CSV table of C-alpha atoms in Angstrom, one decimal:
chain,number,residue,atom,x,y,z
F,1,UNK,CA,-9.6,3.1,3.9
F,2,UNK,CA,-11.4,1.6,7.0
F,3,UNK,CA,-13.0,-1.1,4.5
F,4,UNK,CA,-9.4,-2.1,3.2
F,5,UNK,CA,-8.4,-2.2,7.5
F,6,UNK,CA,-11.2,-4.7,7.9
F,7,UNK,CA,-10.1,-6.9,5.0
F,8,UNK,CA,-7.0,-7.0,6.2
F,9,UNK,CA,-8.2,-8.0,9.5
F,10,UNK,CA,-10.1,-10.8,8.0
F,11,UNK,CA,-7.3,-12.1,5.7
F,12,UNK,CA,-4.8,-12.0,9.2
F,13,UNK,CA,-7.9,-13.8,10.7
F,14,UNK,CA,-8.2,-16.8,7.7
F,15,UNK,CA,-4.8,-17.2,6.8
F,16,UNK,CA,-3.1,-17.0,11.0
F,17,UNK,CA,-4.6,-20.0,12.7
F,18,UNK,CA,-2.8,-18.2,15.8
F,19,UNK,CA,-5.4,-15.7,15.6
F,20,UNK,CA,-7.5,-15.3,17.8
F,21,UNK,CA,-9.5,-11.7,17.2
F,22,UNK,CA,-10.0,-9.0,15.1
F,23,UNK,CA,-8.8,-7.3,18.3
F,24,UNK,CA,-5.6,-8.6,19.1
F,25,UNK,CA,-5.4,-8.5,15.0
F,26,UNK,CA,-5.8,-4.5,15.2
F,27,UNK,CA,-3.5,-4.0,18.2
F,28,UNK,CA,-0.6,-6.7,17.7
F,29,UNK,CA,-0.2,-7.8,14.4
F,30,UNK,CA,2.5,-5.6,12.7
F,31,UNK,CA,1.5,-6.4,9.0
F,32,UNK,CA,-1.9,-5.3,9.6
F,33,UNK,CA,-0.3,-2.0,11.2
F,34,UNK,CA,2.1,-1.4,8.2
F,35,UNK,CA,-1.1,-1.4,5.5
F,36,UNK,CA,-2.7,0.9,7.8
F,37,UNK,CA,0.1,3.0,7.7
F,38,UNK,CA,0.6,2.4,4.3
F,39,UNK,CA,-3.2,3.5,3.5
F,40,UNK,CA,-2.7,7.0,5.2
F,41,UNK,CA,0.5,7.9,3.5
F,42,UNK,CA,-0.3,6.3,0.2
F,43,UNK,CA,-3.2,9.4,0.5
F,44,UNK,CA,-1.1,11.8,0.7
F,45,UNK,CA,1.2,10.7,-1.6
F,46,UNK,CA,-1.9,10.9,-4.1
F,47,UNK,CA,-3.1,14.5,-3.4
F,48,UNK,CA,0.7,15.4,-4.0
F,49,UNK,CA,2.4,15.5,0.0
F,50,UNK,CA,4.9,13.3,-1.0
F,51,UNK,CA,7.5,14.6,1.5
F,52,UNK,CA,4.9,13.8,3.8
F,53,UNK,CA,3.8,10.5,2.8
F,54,UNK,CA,7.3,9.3,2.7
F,55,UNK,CA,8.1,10.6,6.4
F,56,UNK,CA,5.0,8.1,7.1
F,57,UNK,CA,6.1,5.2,5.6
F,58,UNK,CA,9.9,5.7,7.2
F,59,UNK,CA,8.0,6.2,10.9
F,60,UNK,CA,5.8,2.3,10.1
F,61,UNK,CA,9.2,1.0,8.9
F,62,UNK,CA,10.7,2.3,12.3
F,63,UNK,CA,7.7,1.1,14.0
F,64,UNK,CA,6.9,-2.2,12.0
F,65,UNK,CA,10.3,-3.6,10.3
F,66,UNK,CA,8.2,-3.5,7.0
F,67,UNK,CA,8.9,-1.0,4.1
F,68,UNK,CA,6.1,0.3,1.7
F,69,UNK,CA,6.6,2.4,-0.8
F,70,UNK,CA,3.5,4.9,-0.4
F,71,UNK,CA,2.7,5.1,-3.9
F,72,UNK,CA,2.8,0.9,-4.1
F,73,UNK,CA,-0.9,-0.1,-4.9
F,74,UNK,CA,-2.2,-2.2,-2.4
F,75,UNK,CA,-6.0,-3.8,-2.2
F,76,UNK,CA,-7.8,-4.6,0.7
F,77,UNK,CA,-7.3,-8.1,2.2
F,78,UNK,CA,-3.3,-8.7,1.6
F,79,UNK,CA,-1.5,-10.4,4.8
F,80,UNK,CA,1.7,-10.0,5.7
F,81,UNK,CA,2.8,-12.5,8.2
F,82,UNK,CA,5.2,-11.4,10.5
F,83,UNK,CA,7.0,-9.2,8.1
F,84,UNK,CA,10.3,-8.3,9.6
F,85,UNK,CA,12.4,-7.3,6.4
F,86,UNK,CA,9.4,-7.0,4.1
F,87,UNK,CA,10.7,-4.7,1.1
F,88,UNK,CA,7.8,-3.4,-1.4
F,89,UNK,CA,8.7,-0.8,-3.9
F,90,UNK,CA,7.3,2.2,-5.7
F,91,UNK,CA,5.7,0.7,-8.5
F,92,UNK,CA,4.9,-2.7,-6.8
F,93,UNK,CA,0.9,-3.6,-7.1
F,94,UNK,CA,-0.7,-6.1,-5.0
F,95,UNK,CA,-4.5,-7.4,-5.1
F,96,UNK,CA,-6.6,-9.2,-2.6
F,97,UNK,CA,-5.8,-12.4,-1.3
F,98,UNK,CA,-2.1,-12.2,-1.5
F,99,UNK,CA,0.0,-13.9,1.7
F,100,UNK,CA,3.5,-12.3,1.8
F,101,UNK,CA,6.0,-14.0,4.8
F,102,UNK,CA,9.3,-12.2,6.1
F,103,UNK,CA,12.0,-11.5,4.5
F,104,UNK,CA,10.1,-10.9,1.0
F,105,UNK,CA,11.3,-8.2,-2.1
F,106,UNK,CA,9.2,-7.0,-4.2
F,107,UNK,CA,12.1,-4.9,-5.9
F,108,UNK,CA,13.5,-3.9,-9.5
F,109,UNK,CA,16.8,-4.9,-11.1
F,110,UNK,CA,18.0,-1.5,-11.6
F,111,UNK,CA,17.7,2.4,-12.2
F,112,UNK,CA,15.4,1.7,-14.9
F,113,UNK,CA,12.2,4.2,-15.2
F,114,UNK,CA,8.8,3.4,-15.5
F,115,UNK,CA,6.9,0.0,-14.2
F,116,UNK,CA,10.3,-1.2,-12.2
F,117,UNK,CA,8.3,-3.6,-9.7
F,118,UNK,CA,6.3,-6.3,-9.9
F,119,UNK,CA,2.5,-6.8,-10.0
F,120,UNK,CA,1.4,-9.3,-7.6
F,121,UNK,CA,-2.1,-10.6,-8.5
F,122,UNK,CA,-5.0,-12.6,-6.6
F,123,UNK,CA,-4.5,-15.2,-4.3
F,124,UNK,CA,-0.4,-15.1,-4.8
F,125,UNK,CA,1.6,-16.8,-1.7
F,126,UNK,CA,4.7,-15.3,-1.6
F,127,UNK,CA,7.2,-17.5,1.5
F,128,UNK,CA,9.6,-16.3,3.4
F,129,UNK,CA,13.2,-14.4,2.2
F,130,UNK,CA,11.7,-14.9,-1.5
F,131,UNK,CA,12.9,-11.8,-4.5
F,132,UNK,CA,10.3,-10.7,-7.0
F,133,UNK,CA,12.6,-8.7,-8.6
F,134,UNK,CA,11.3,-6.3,-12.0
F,135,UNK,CA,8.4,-5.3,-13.8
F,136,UNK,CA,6.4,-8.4,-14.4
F,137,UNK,CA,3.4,-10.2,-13.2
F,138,UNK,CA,3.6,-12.7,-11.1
F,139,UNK,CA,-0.2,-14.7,-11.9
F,140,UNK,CA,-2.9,-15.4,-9.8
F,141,UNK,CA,-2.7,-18.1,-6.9
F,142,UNK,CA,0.9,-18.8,-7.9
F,143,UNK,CA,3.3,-20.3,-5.1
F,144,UNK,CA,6.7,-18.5,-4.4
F,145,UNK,CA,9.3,-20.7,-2.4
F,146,UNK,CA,11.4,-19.7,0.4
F,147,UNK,CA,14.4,-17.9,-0.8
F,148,UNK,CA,13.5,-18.1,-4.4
F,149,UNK,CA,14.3,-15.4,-7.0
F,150,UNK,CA,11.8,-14.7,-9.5
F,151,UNK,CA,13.5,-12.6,-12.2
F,152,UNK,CA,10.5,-13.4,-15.1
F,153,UNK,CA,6.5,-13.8,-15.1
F,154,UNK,CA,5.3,-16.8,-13.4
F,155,UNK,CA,2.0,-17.6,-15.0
F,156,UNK,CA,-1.5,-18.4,-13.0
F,157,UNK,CA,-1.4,-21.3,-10.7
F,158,UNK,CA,2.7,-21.7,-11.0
F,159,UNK,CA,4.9,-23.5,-8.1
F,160,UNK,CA,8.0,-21.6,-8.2
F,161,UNK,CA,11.6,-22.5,-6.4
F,162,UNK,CA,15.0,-21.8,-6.4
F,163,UNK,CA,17.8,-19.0,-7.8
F,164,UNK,CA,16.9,-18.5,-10.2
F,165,UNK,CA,13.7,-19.4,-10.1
F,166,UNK,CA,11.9,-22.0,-11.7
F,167,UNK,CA,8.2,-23.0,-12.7
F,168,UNK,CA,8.2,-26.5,-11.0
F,169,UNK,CA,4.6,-27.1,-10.9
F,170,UNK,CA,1.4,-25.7,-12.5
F,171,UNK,CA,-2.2,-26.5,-10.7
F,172,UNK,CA,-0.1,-29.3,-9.1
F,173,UNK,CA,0.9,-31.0,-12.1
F,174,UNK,CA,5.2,-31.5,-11.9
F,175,UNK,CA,6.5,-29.9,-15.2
F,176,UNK,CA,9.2,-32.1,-16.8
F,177,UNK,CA,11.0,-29.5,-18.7
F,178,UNK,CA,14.6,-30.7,-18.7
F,179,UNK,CA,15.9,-28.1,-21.0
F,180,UNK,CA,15.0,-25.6,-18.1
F,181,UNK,CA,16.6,-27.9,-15.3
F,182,UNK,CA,19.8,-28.3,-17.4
F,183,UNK,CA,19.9,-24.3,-18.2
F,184,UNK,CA,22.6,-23.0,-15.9
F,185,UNK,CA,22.7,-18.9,-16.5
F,186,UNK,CA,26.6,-18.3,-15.4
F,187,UNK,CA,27.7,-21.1,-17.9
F,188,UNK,CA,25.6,-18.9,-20.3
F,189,UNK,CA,27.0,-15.8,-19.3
F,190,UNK,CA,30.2,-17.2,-19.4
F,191,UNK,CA,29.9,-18.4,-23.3
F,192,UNK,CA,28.7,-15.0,-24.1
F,193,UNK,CA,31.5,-13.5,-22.9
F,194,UNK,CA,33.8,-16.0,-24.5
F,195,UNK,CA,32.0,-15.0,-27.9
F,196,UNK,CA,32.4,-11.6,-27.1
F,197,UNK,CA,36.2,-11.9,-26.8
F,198,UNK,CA,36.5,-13.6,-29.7
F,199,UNK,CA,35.1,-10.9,-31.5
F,200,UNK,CA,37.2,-8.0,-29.8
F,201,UNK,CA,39.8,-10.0,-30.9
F,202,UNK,CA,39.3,-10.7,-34.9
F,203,UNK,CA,38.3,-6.9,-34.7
F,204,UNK,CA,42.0,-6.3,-33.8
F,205,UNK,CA,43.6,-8.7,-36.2
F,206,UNK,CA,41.5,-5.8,-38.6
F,207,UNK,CA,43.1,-3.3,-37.4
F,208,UNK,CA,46.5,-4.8,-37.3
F,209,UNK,CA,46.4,-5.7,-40.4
């Protein structure tokens, strides 16, 4: 526990070029106190103390602004900068290196069982008010935008922007998919419905008949 606390000390301290300490890390920075947190109750969660561990993470979302599930999986050296309205489910797993900004989701789409949340792997940047929203990976040292929301898996070394999102980049190189800047998913719902009244409506001609 105390080697995953001094990781996250010395991601705050490499990514926050407002930092100053390891000290004023520890003792100010509230992303750094929500793992923490997190850590303890994600403990008791494992040896079974769940009513416990989840009156922990509601007192460091009281304290913090930040929500953790405590039975997300979170490695050592993950910064969370700033992290007023920082949402990270049950199921969610994050490893090291990952930057998340305020505002972020890591949520699911529904009341579906299982892996609902999203696994977050190395070196991910995750900006401010973005939604990883399901059960997919998101790959390592990808690029979330602001605001975007990521509703499929974003492969290794991805840029992705906008609702929903999109892969714009990968290692830097622009992707010119224009089938996939044309694709517009409410003109698609749209036409499925249309199909599907169609049918529901030869299906009673049937049954008039």
């Amino acid at each position: 526990m105390f080697k995953k606390l001094r990781a996250d000390i010395r991601a705050a301290k490499e990514n926050d070029p407002a930092a100053r300490n390891k000290l004023e890390i520890l003792l100010t920075y509230s992303g750094v106190k929500a793992l923490s947190w997190h850590r303890v109750a994600n403990f008791f969660y494992r040896i079974k103390l769940k009513l416990l561990a989840r009156m922990l993470s509601q007192w460091a979302k009281f304290r913090t602004g930040i929500e953790i599930h405590p039975a997300a999986k979170i490695a050592g050296g993950v910064f969370i900068d700033h992290g007023m309205g920082v949402v990270i489910g049950e199921t969610a797993e994050i490893e090291t290196g990952v930057v998340i900004y305020q505002g972020v989701t890591l949520g699911g789409t529904g009341k579906e069982k299982g892996k609902r949340h999203p696994t977050i792997k190395e070196g991910v940047m995750i900006s401010a008010g973005a939604k990883i929203l399901g059960g997919f990976t998101v790959g390592e040292h990808a690029k979330i935008g602001a605001g975007a929301v990521v509703l499929k898996e974003v492969p290794p070394y991805a840029t992705v922007v906008g609702v929903p999102g999109m892969v714009v980049r990968i290692n830097g190189e622009k992707i010119d998919d224009l089938e996939q800047e044309k694709r517009d998913p409410m003109q698609e719902e749209v036409c499925h419905l249309r199909e599907k009244v169609f049918e529901l409506e030869e299906e009673i001609k049937r049954l008039k008949k």
